[in-house]
């Protein structure tokens, strides 16, 4: 296992009228972040919040290439990003869900206290398989075939690359003191977007070249 310090390359915020960030995703142009009663679209170049969608949003956020997904109150809502209309709703796994991401036709859901990551059927919400972590899960992302998740426990946060079959930790990026992770998403290239919890910020962290 390789451990290194996370390189925070940019911090957006504190963002206006944002008391806490619960989920983060990226649609290729905008960073979407969840703040209780709405999803917000952030322009990563200017740092401006461009628009919002009113929808319950107290946990993870995902994008499948066409639709947004937002967790809140035990449900996962599939949302048209252009109109904000809720197209479908499925149950989220029981427990305190946290992160959400999309990969290869499936949703992946983090459970905070249970320290698990579930692959679920996006049509029914059925749990297909689970990955056990040994830290609280606060965000989930897939990039280049690698499963990453955020942690926040005992006052410290990390980004972890794990074996999606066994949960074995393969790589750790240690966040700076006070930089909690509440939501995680890759830009598909060399950055992660990380929610900054109750500080109301979004950070970018450089993704290192994979250490195999």
mmCIF file of C-alpha atoms in Angstrom:
data_model
loop_
_atom_site.group_PDB
_atom_site.id
_atom_site.type_symbol
_atom_site.label_atom_id
_atom_site.label_comp_id
_atom_site.label_asym_id
_atom_site.label_seq_id
_atom_site.Cartn_x
_atom_site.Cartn_y
_atom_site.Cartn_z
ATOM 1 C CA UNK A 1 0.000 0.000 0.000
ATOM 2 C CA UNK A 2 1.288 3.424 -0.966
ATOM 3 C CA UNK A 3 0.544 6.481 1.223
ATOM 4 C CA UNK A 4 1.172 10.105 0.272
ATOM 5 C CA UNK A 5 -0.161 13.579 1.016
ATOM 6 C CA UNK A 6 -3.075 14.775 -1.089
ATOM 7 C CA UNK A 7 -2.232 17.733 -3.320
ATOM 8 C CA UNK A 8 -5.109 20.197 -3.101
ATOM 9 C CA UNK A 9 -4.908 22.268 -6.290
ATOM 10 C CA UNK A 10 -7.895 24.591 -5.836
ATOM 11 C CA UNK A 11 -10.570 25.464 -3.337
ATOM 12 C CA UNK A 12 -13.949 26.935 -4.362
ATOM 13 C CA UNK A 13 -15.703 28.920 -1.669
ATOM 14 C CA UNK A 14 -16.937 29.195 0.936
ATOM 15 C CA UNK A 15 -19.799 29.088 -1.547
ATOM 16 C CA UNK A 16 -22.703 31.502 -1.012
ATOM 17 C CA UNK A 17 -25.702 30.238 0.969
ATOM 18 C CA UNK A 18 -24.066 26.834 1.483
ATOM 19 C CA UNK A 19 -23.891 25.459 5.013
ATOM 20 C CA UNK A 20 -22.839 21.927 4.127
ATOM 21 C CA UNK A 21 -22.002 19.800 1.099
ATOM 22 C CA UNK A 22 -23.315 16.224 0.983
ATOM 23 C CA UNK A 23 -22.417 14.961 -2.482
ATOM 24 C CA UNK A 24 -20.391 15.880 -5.566
ATOM 25 C CA UNK A 25 -20.424 14.796 -9.194
ATOM 26 C CA UNK A 26 -19.135 16.067 -12.531
ATOM 27 C CA UNK A 27 -21.012 16.090 -15.861
ATOM 28 C CA UNK A 28 -18.004 16.953 -18.011
ATOM 29 C CA UNK A 29 -18.647 20.709 -17.837
ATOM 30 C CA UNK A 30 -20.057 21.486 -14.403
ATOM 31 C CA UNK A 31 -19.480 20.252 -10.887
ATOM 32 C CA UNK A 32 -22.780 19.422 -9.185
ATOM 33 C CA UNK A 33 -22.893 19.532 -5.403
ATOM 34 C CA UNK A 34 -25.718 18.690 -3.011
ATOM 35 C CA UNK A 35 -26.805 21.055 -0.262
ATOM 36 C CA UNK A 36 -29.874 19.798 1.615
ATOM 37 C CA UNK A 37 -32.759 21.104 -0.527
ATOM 38 C CA UNK A 38 -31.020 21.607 -3.847
ATOM 39 C CA UNK A 39 -28.368 20.531 -6.309
ATOM 40 C CA UNK A 40 -26.047 23.270 -7.543
ATOM 41 C CA UNK A 41 -24.018 23.501 -10.750
ATOM 42 C CA UNK A 42 -20.558 25.033 -10.337
ATOM 43 C CA UNK A 43 -18.454 26.232 -13.260
ATOM 44 C CA UNK A 44 -14.993 24.846 -12.415
ATOM 45 C CA UNK A 45 -13.247 27.511 -14.495
ATOM 46 C CA UNK A 46 -14.854 30.619 -13.007
ATOM 47 C CA UNK A 47 -15.865 29.146 -9.655
ATOM 48 C CA UNK A 48 -19.375 30.587 -10.094
ATOM 49 C CA UNK A 49 -22.546 28.733 -9.188
ATOM 50 C CA UNK A 50 -24.569 28.838 -12.415
ATOM 51 C CA UNK A 51 -27.906 27.299 -11.460
ATOM 52 C CA UNK A 52 -29.683 25.086 -8.965
ATOM 53 C CA UNK A 53 -32.317 22.353 -8.985
ATOM 54 C CA UNK A 54 -34.692 22.184 -6.037
ATOM 55 C CA UNK A 55 -34.701 18.555 -4.875
ATOM 56 C CA UNK A 56 -34.052 16.773 -1.555
ATOM 57 C CA UNK A 57 -30.269 16.357 -1.418
ATOM 58 C CA UNK A 58 -28.782 15.197 1.884
ATOM 59 C CA UNK A 59 -26.339 12.546 0.593
ATOM 60 C CA UNK A 60 -24.430 11.453 -2.523
ATOM 61 C CA UNK A 61 -24.729 12.717 -6.094
ATOM 62 C CA UNK A 62 -23.909 10.971 -9.393
ATOM 63 C CA UNK A 63 -24.050 11.440 -13.186
ATOM 64 C CA UNK A 64 -24.422 8.607 -15.719
ATOM 65 C CA UNK A 65 -23.554 10.620 -18.820
ATOM 66 C CA UNK A 66 -27.140 11.807 -19.297
ATOM 67 C CA UNK A 67 -28.978 11.970 -15.968
ATOM 68 C CA UNK A 68 -28.202 13.156 -12.472
ATOM 69 C CA UNK A 69 -28.874 10.942 -9.459
ATOM 70 C CA UNK A 70 -29.404 12.353 -6.007
ATOM 71 C CA UNK A 71 -29.838 10.541 -2.692
ATOM 72 C CA UNK A 72 -31.958 11.864 0.158
ATOM 73 C CA UNK A 73 -34.089 10.381 2.898
ATOM 74 C CA UNK A 74 -33.602 6.778 1.835
ATOM 75 C CA UNK A 75 -34.366 7.337 -1.859
ATOM 76 C CA UNK A 76 -32.311 7.827 -5.019
ATOM 77 C CA UNK A 77 -33.880 10.206 -7.539
ATOM 78 C CA UNK A 78 -33.026 10.147 -11.250
ATOM 79 C CA UNK A 79 -33.187 13.705 -12.546
ATOM 80 C CA UNK A 80 -33.190 15.380 -15.951
ATOM 81 C CA UNK A 81 -30.395 17.970 -15.574
ATOM 82 C CA UNK A 82 -31.976 20.283 -18.176
ATOM 83 C CA UNK A 83 -35.452 20.498 -16.694
ATOM 84 C CA UNK A 84 -34.823 19.400 -13.104
ATOM 85 C CA UNK A 85 -37.699 16.936 -13.434
ATOM 86 C CA UNK A 86 -37.513 13.749 -11.348
ATOM 87 C CA UNK A 87 -37.808 10.860 -13.827
ATOM 88 C CA UNK A 88 -37.666 7.881 -11.464
ATOM 89 C CA UNK A 89 -37.096 7.003 -7.827
ATOM 90 C CA UNK A 90 -35.602 3.848 -6.337
ATOM 91 C CA UNK A 91 -34.851 2.884 -2.729
ATOM 92 C CA UNK A 92 -31.362 3.485 -1.359
ATOM 93 C CA UNK A 93 -29.741 0.749 0.737
ATOM 94 C CA UNK A 94 -30.699 0.787 4.406
ATOM 95 C CA UNK A 95 -28.448 2.613 6.819
ATOM 96 C CA UNK A 96 -26.662 5.954 6.682
ATOM 97 C CA UNK A 97 -25.864 6.313 2.994
ATOM 98 C CA UNK A 98 -23.180 8.780 1.923
ATOM 99 C CA UNK A 99 -21.390 8.681 -1.449
ATOM 100 C CA UNK A 100 -22.856 7.870 -4.852
ATOM 101 C CA UNK A 101 -21.299 7.324 -8.253
ATOM 102 C CA UNK A 102 -21.965 5.676 -11.617
ATOM 103 C CA UNK A 103 -19.757 3.107 -13.332
ATOM 104 C CA UNK A 104 -20.352 0.634 -16.149
ATOM 105 C CA UNK A 105 -24.124 0.647 -15.963
ATOM 106 C CA UNK A 106 -24.463 0.523 -12.174
ATOM 107 C CA UNK A 107 -24.775 2.864 -9.242
ATOM 108 C CA UNK A 108 -22.326 2.542 -6.359
ATOM 109 C CA UNK A 109 -23.468 3.694 -2.930
ATOM 110 C CA UNK A 110 -21.312 4.377 0.117
ATOM 111 C CA UNK A 111 -22.579 3.640 3.621
ATOM 112 C CA UNK A 112 -20.987 5.847 6.236
ATOM 113 C CA UNK A 113 -21.206 4.024 9.554
ATOM 114 C CA UNK A 114 -21.429 0.552 8.024
ATOM 115 C CA UNK A 115 -18.159 1.287 6.176
ATOM 116 C CA UNK A 116 -19.407 -0.364 3.020
ATOM 117 C CA UNK A 117 -19.732 0.372 -0.685
ATOM 118 C CA UNK A 118 -22.592 -1.307 -2.541
ATOM 119 C CA UNK A 119 -23.036 -1.905 -6.245
ATOM 120 C CA UNK A 120 -26.764 -1.534 -6.905
ATOM 121 C CA UNK A 121 -29.184 -2.058 -9.786
ATOM 122 C CA UNK A 122 -30.103 1.432 -11.059
ATOM 123 C CA UNK A 123 -33.601 0.261 -12.033
ATOM 124 C CA UNK A 124 -34.622 -1.397 -8.770
ATOM 125 C CA UNK A 125 -32.139 -0.355 -6.076
ATOM 126 C CA UNK A 126 -31.304 -4.012 -5.361
ATOM 127 C CA UNK A 127 -27.865 -4.503 -3.809
ATOM 128 C CA UNK A 128 -25.814 -6.704 -6.143
ATOM 129 C CA UNK A 129 -22.579 -6.911 -4.170
ATOM 130 C CA UNK A 130 -20.719 -5.061 -1.434
ATOM 131 C CA UNK A 131 -17.172 -3.976 -0.677
ATOM 132 C CA UNK A 132 -16.142 -3.691 2.977
ATOM 133 C CA UNK A 133 -13.947 -0.786 4.101
ATOM 134 C CA UNK A 134 -12.378 -0.263 7.512
ATOM 135 C CA UNK A 135 -13.118 3.474 7.588
ATOM 136 C CA UNK A 136 -16.287 5.540 7.395
ATOM 137 C CA UNK A 137 -17.159 6.027 3.711
ATOM 138 C CA UNK A 138 -17.884 9.650 2.728
ATOM 139 C CA UNK A 139 -17.713 9.571 -1.063
ATOM 140 C CA UNK A 140 -17.258 7.123 -3.930
ATOM 141 C CA UNK A 141 -15.768 7.427 -7.412
ATOM 142 C CA UNK A 142 -14.558 5.197 -10.239
ATOM 143 C CA UNK A 143 -11.851 6.287 -12.659
ATOM 144 C CA UNK A 144 -9.796 4.247 -15.123
ATOM 145 C CA UNK A 145 -11.143 1.017 -13.646
ATOM 146 C CA UNK A 146 -10.158 1.976 -10.106
ATOM 147 C CA UNK A 147 -12.559 2.329 -7.179
ATOM 148 C CA UNK A 148 -11.795 5.258 -4.864
ATOM 149 C CA UNK A 149 -13.606 6.372 -1.754
ATOM 150 C CA UNK A 150 -13.369 9.208 0.708
ATOM 151 C CA UNK A 151 -13.088 8.746 4.469
ATOM 152 C CA UNK A 152 -13.714 10.980 7.451
ATOM 153 C CA UNK A 153 -13.017 9.524 10.852
ATOM 154 C CA UNK A 154 -11.307 10.661 14.074
ATOM 155 C CA UNK A 155 -10.980 14.161 12.637
ATOM 156 C CA UNK A 156 -9.014 13.073 9.559
ATOM 157 C CA UNK A 157 -9.923 12.426 5.930
ATOM 158 C CA UNK A 158 -8.321 10.371 3.204
ATOM 159 C CA UNK A 159 -8.911 9.396 -0.398
ATOM 160 C CA UNK A 160 -8.412 5.670 -0.836
ATOM 161 C CA UNK A 161 -7.994 3.470 -3.893
ATOM 162 C CA UNK A 162 -9.248 0.013 -3.027
ATOM 163 C CA UNK A 163 -9.537 -3.391 -4.631
ATOM 164 C CA UNK A 164 -13.182 -3.570 -5.716
ATOM 165 C CA UNK A 165 -13.248 -7.326 -5.127
ATOM 166 C CA UNK A 166 -11.690 -7.562 -1.684
ATOM 167 C CA UNK A 167 -11.763 -4.029 -0.275
ATOM 168 C CA UNK A 168 -7.990 -4.174 0.218
ATOM 169 C CA UNK A 169 -6.550 -0.672 0.447
ATOM 170 C CA UNK A 170 -4.093 -0.130 -2.402
ATOM 171 C CA UNK A 171 -3.301 3.571 -2.067
ATOM 172 C CA UNK A 172 -4.017 6.411 0.378
ATOM 173 C CA UNK A 173 -3.954 10.181 -0.164
ATOM 174 C CA UNK A 174 -3.996 11.927 3.218
ATOM 175 C CA UNK A 175 -6.008 15.159 3.174
ATOM 176 C CA UNK A 176 -4.585 18.226 4.954
ATOM 177 C CA UNK A 177 -5.712 18.766 8.561
ATOM 178 C CA UNK A 178 -9.253 20.126 8.674
ATOM 179 C CA UNK A 179 -10.026 19.217 5.039
ATOM 180 C CA UNK A 180 -12.882 16.778 5.485
ATOM 181 C CA UNK A 181 -14.225 14.927 2.449
ATOM 182 C CA UNK A 182 -18.009 14.835 1.967
ATOM 183 C CA UNK A 183 -18.523 13.645 -1.587
ATOM 184 C CA UNK A 184 -16.003 12.551 -4.187
ATOM 185 C CA UNK A 185 -15.897 12.475 -7.973
ATOM 186 C CA UNK A 186 -13.201 12.246 -10.611
ATOM 187 C CA UNK A 187 -13.066 14.534 -13.631
ATOM 188 C CA UNK A 188 -12.061 11.454 -15.655
ATOM 189 C CA UNK A 189 -8.531 12.762 -15.994
ATOM 190 C CA UNK A 190 -6.168 13.870 -13.248
ATOM 191 C CA UNK A 191 -8.370 15.563 -10.652
ATOM 192 C CA UNK A 192 -10.832 14.649 -7.948
ATOM 193 C CA UNK A 193 -13.585 17.004 -6.802
ATOM 194 C CA UNK A 194 -14.146 16.745 -3.053
ATOM 195 C CA UNK A 195 -16.983 18.208 -1.008
ATOM 196 C CA UNK A 196 -15.712 20.149 1.987
ATOM 197 C CA UNK A 197 -18.514 19.263 4.427
ATOM 198 C CA UNK A 198 -19.727 22.061 6.700
ATOM 199 C CA UNK A 199 -17.094 24.522 5.486
ATOM 200 C CA UNK A 200 -19.175 24.942 2.314
ATOM 201 C CA UNK A 201 -16.251 24.505 -0.067
ATOM 202 C CA UNK A 202 -15.377 22.207 -2.969
ATOM 203 C CA UNK A 203 -11.742 21.246 -3.429
ATOM 204 C CA UNK A 204 -9.840 19.740 -6.306
ATOM 205 C CA UNK A 205 -7.183 17.157 -5.502
ATOM 206 C CA UNK A 206 -4.653 15.935 -8.023
ATOM 207 C CA UNK A 207 -5.014 12.227 -8.824
ATOM 208 C CA UNK A 208 -1.575 10.624 -8.838
ATOM 209 C CA UNK A 209 -0.480 8.225 -11.475
ATOM 210 C CA UNK A 210 -1.625 4.814 -10.261
ATOM 211 C CA UNK A 211 0.908 2.911 -8.174
ATOM 212 C CA UNK A 212 0.526 -0.794 -9.016
#
